[in-house]
C-alpha positions as a printed Julia matrix, in Angstrom:
294×3 Matrix{Float64}:
 -33.87  34.19    1.59
 -37.65  34.1     2.25
 -38.33  34.19   -1.49
 -35.93  31.34   -2.13
 -37.53  29.23    0.63
 -41.0   29.92   -0.74
 -39.92  28.82   -4.21
 -38.43  25.61   -2.78
 -41.62  24.95   -0.81
 -43.75  25.44   -3.93
 -41.54  23.01   -5.9
 -41.95  20.38   -3.19
 -45.7   20.99   -3.25
 -45.7   20.49   -7.02
 -43.91  17.21   -6.73
 -46.3   16.03   -4.04
 -49.32  16.89   -6.24
 -47.88  14.84   -9.1
 -46.98  11.89   -6.81
 -50.51  11.93   -5.38
 -51.91  11.79   -8.91
 -49.59   8.91   -9.88
 -50.59   6.88   -6.82
 -54.32   7.46   -7.29
 -54.54   6.44  -10.9
 -54.97   2.79  -11.93
 -55.26   3.46  -15.68
 -52.74   4.73  -18.16
 -53.83   8.2   -19.31
 -54.0    9.32  -22.9
 -51.49  11.85  -24.21
 -50.94  14.05  -27.27
 -47.37  14.52  -28.55
 -47.72  17.79  -30.47
 -44.36  17.59  -32.26
 -42.13  14.64  -33.11
 -40.04  13.43  -36.03
 -40.66   9.98  -37.54
 -37.96  10.28  -40.21
 -35.24  11.5   -37.87
 -36.25   9.0   -35.17
 -36.0    6.25  -37.72
 -32.44   7.13  -38.51
 -31.28   6.88  -34.89
 -33.66   4.3   -33.48
 -34.24   2.12  -36.57
 -37.96   2.44  -35.99
 -39.72   3.61  -39.12
 -43.45   3.09  -38.59
 -45.71   5.43  -36.63
 -47.32   2.56  -34.76
 -44.01   1.2   -33.51
 -42.52   4.59  -32.68
 -45.31   5.78  -30.43
 -45.01   2.68  -28.29
 -41.22   2.53  -28.36
 -39.0    3.43  -25.35
 -35.32   3.21  -26.1
 -34.12   3.5   -22.5
 -35.85   2.52  -19.25
 -39.61   2.19  -19.01
 -41.1    5.69  -18.92
 -41.56   6.98  -15.36
 -44.89   8.42  -16.39
 -46.58   5.78  -18.59
 -49.01   7.16  -21.11
 -51.01   5.98  -24.12
 -49.99   8.23  -26.97
 -53.34   8.52  -28.7
 -52.62  11.5   -30.91
 -49.97  13.82  -32.17
 -48.28  15.59  -35.05
 -45.56  13.96  -37.11
 -43.22  16.64  -38.47
 -41.3   16.43  -41.77
 -38.99  19.42  -42.39
 -36.25  17.87  -44.55
 -37.18  17.58  -48.25
 -34.85  14.59  -48.61
 -37.1   12.57  -46.31
 -40.58  13.73  -47.33
 -42.52  10.47  -47.62
 -44.45   9.39  -50.68
 -47.41   8.63  -48.44
 -47.83  10.45  -45.1
 -48.56   8.48  -41.94
 -52.21   7.78  -41.41
 -53.71   6.81  -38.05
 -56.68   8.03  -36.02
 -55.7   11.01  -33.9
 -52.46  11.76  -35.77
 -51.64  14.22  -38.54
 -48.52  15.26  -40.42
 -46.88  18.62  -40.89
 -44.64  19.64  -43.74
 -42.15  22.46  -43.81
 -38.5   23.37  -44.2
 -36.24  23.57  -41.17
 -34.35  26.92  -41.15
 -31.03  25.06  -40.88
 -31.74  23.06  -44.06
 -30.39  24.94  -47.07
 -32.4   25.11  -50.3
 -31.43  26.34  -53.77
 -34.04  29.06  -53.87
 -36.97  30.46  -51.93
 -39.23  30.04  -54.92
 -38.22  26.44  -55.33
 -38.79  25.72  -51.65
 -42.24  27.28  -51.73
 -43.3   25.23  -54.75
 -41.97  22.04  -53.1
 -43.74  22.57  -49.79
 -46.94  23.73  -51.52
 -47.14  20.41  -53.39
 -46.66  18.44  -50.17
 -49.36  20.42  -48.35
 -51.94  19.09  -50.83
 -51.28  15.44  -49.89
 -53.61  13.4   -47.75
 -52.9   13.47  -44.01
 -50.98  16.78  -44.01
 -52.6   19.12  -41.51
 -50.04  21.9   -40.97
 -47.27  24.02  -42.42
 -44.07  23.58  -40.49
 -41.78  23.53  -39.02
 -40.45  26.73  -40.53
 -38.68  29.62  -38.84
 -35.43  31.2   -37.77
 -32.36  29.64  -36.19
 -29.57  31.98  -35.31
 -27.25  29.27  -34.03
 -26.05  29.15  -37.65
 -23.41  31.56  -39.09
 -24.74  35.11  -39.29
 -24.38  35.23  -43.06
 -27.18  32.66  -43.3
 -29.72  34.74  -41.4
 -30.9   36.9   -44.32
 -31.76  33.8   -46.34
 -33.65  32.37  -43.39
 -35.69  35.53  -43.19
 -36.47  35.5   -46.94
 -37.35  31.82  -46.66
 -39.84  32.18  -43.85
 -41.51  35.13  -45.6
 -41.77  33.06  -48.79
 -43.17  30.05  -47.02
 -45.73  32.19  -45.18
 -47.33  32.78  -48.58
 -48.71  29.25  -48.05
 -50.28  30.15  -44.69
 -54.03  30.25  -44.23
 -55.82  30.91  -40.88
 -57.4   27.48  -40.55
 -54.13  25.54  -41.15
 -51.59  25.81  -38.26
 -48.14  27.25  -38.85
 -45.51  25.57  -36.75
 -42.6   27.9   -35.82
 -39.06  26.97  -34.89
 -37.48  30.02  -33.24
 -34.0   29.66  -31.82
 -31.71  32.54  -31.01
 -28.3   33.16  -29.56
 -29.57  34.13  -26.1
 -31.27  31.8   -23.67
 -34.74  33.14  -24.36
 -34.36  33.65  -28.14
 -35.71  37.15  -27.58
 -34.41  38.8   -30.79
 -35.48  35.93  -32.97
 -38.92  35.81  -31.37
 -39.41  39.57  -31.9
 -38.37  39.34  -35.57
 -40.63  36.35  -36.16
 -43.55  38.06  -34.52
 -43.06  41.1   -36.79
 -42.82  38.9   -39.88
 -45.91  36.98  -38.89
 -47.89  40.14  -38.31
 -46.82  41.46  -41.69
 -47.53  38.28  -43.63
 -50.42  36.48  -41.94
 -53.86  37.16  -40.55
 -54.34  37.88  -36.86
 -56.66  34.87  -36.85
 -53.82  32.57  -37.95
 -53.41  29.37  -35.98
 -49.82  29.37  -34.62
 -47.88  26.66  -32.85
 -44.71  27.85  -31.16
 -42.77  24.6   -31.05
 -40.24  23.97  -28.23
 -41.11  27.23  -26.52
 -38.52  28.46  -24.04
 -39.12  32.18  -23.96
 -40.06  34.68  -21.29
 -43.29  36.18  -20.08
 -43.12  39.13  -22.49
 -43.14  36.65  -25.37
 -46.15  34.79  -24.02
 -48.06  38.08  -23.73
 -46.81  39.49  -27.03
 -47.68  36.43  -29.11
 -51.03  35.9   -27.33
 -52.02  39.51  -28.02
 -50.97  39.53  -31.68
 -52.31  36.01  -32.37
 -55.09  35.0   -29.98
 -55.0   31.52  -31.58
 -51.33  30.97  -30.67
 -50.36  27.8   -28.84
 -47.2   27.29  -26.8
 -45.63  23.83  -26.86
 -43.26  22.76  -24.05
 -40.58  20.11  -24.72
 -38.13  18.17  -22.54
 -35.85  21.17  -22.36
 -38.26  22.42  -19.66
 -36.21  20.39  -17.17
 -33.39  22.94  -17.61
 -35.54  26.1   -17.54
 -34.48  28.98  -15.28
 -37.0   30.93  -13.16
 -37.69  33.43  -15.97
 -38.73  30.6   -18.28
 -40.65  28.83  -15.58
 -42.62  32.01  -14.83
 -43.54  32.13  -18.53
 -44.76  28.51  -18.4
 -47.03  29.37  -15.47
 -48.7   32.19  -17.42
 -49.46  30.25  -20.6
 -53.27  30.03  -20.77
 -54.31  26.41  -20.12
 -56.33  26.36  -23.31
 -53.19  27.3   -25.28
 -50.77  24.83  -23.7
 -49.24  21.83  -25.47
 -46.52  19.32  -24.63
 -44.16  17.59  -27.03
 -41.14  15.35  -27.16
 -39.51  16.66  -30.39
 -38.21  13.13  -30.56
 -35.58  11.89  -31.13
 -34.29  15.06  -29.38
 -34.66  16.72  -25.96
 -35.3   13.91  -23.5
 -36.16  15.09  -20.0
 -33.49  12.75  -18.71
 -30.52  13.22  -21.04
 -29.34   9.6   -21.2
 -30.96   8.24  -24.32
 -32.82   9.25  -27.47
 -36.34  10.49  -27.02
 -39.57   8.93  -28.27
 -43.26   9.93  -27.92
 -43.67   7.41  -25.14
 -41.79   9.83  -22.86
 -44.2   12.75  -23.38
 -45.67  12.03  -19.93
 -42.37  13.01  -18.33
 -42.57  16.42  -20.06
 -46.12  16.84  -18.8
 -45.05  15.94  -15.27
 -42.38  18.6   -15.26
 -44.84  21.18  -16.55
 -47.36  20.15  -13.85
 -44.72  20.65  -11.15
 -43.93  24.12  -12.44
 -47.54  25.14  -12.7
 -48.41  23.58   -9.3
 -51.2   21.47  -10.72
 -51.98  17.85  -11.43
 -50.4   15.8   -14.19
 -53.93  14.83  -15.24
 -54.79  18.48  -15.93
 -51.73  19.01  -18.16
 -52.2   15.78  -20.1
 -55.9   16.4   -20.61
 -55.4   20.05  -21.66
 -52.65  19.17  -24.13
 -54.79  16.37  -25.58
 -57.83  18.61  -26.02
 -55.78  21.55  -27.3
 -53.9   19.42  -29.79
 -57.0   17.88  -31.21
 -58.67  21.3   -31.56
 -55.64  23.03  -33.07
 -55.07  20.32  -35.66
 -58.72  19.29  -36.13
 -57.91  15.69  -35.3
């Protein structure tokens, strides 16, 4: 019972720290949304421009107002690759192939993504990865696809990984992806683990194998259990990112997500780590700019 009470007390302390920050600030802080989808957001929100999307809130006014001054726009569906990628100061685009999106051949997918990576404004390869929420017979193709796409990896260009397994922590998928990355990329590879929800072993394993690995926390953090929350606390501050993955994963599951709600993700992370919201927003902003050279 003592441990449970201590945990409750720490959670209250975390909320108090964030409230104190919110009351003391008179300016809207800058934020970096490290992963969001303009094409998919457009389909559900009817908002198709980057400028409009980053200032758009579909539901109530965000509880944590922020100025989204940078981020990464992710395109992982060949059907919606744009002719011209969004261009705005502080923002870049990533191009990949979502593991749940079928493609005729690995070779064809690699050629397609390779051509897109050459276009102006594209700063990263991704998202690519493994998703075992699909039928098991699709998993071997996903593995061949990620290995093929990793041929396009180079240390200075981030690889954004989507890793989703059948268990809460995606442990098996994470272990397989880590092995494939070690076999097919350099230890100096820049890595962005998108929508991270793993355990402490994964934080330590990825950080050891890839010292330039960043961990991005999305709105799903609001539903993390204590194992996942412990992992969030141990992510090095200089490797921490926040994201919305909009239009998905809102912290408050009542409406579609947009980048304007990234402050609510940061607030939840701040509560878990027992620190200020300002520290999380500033760290994510600096880390995102450094990772993506923006």
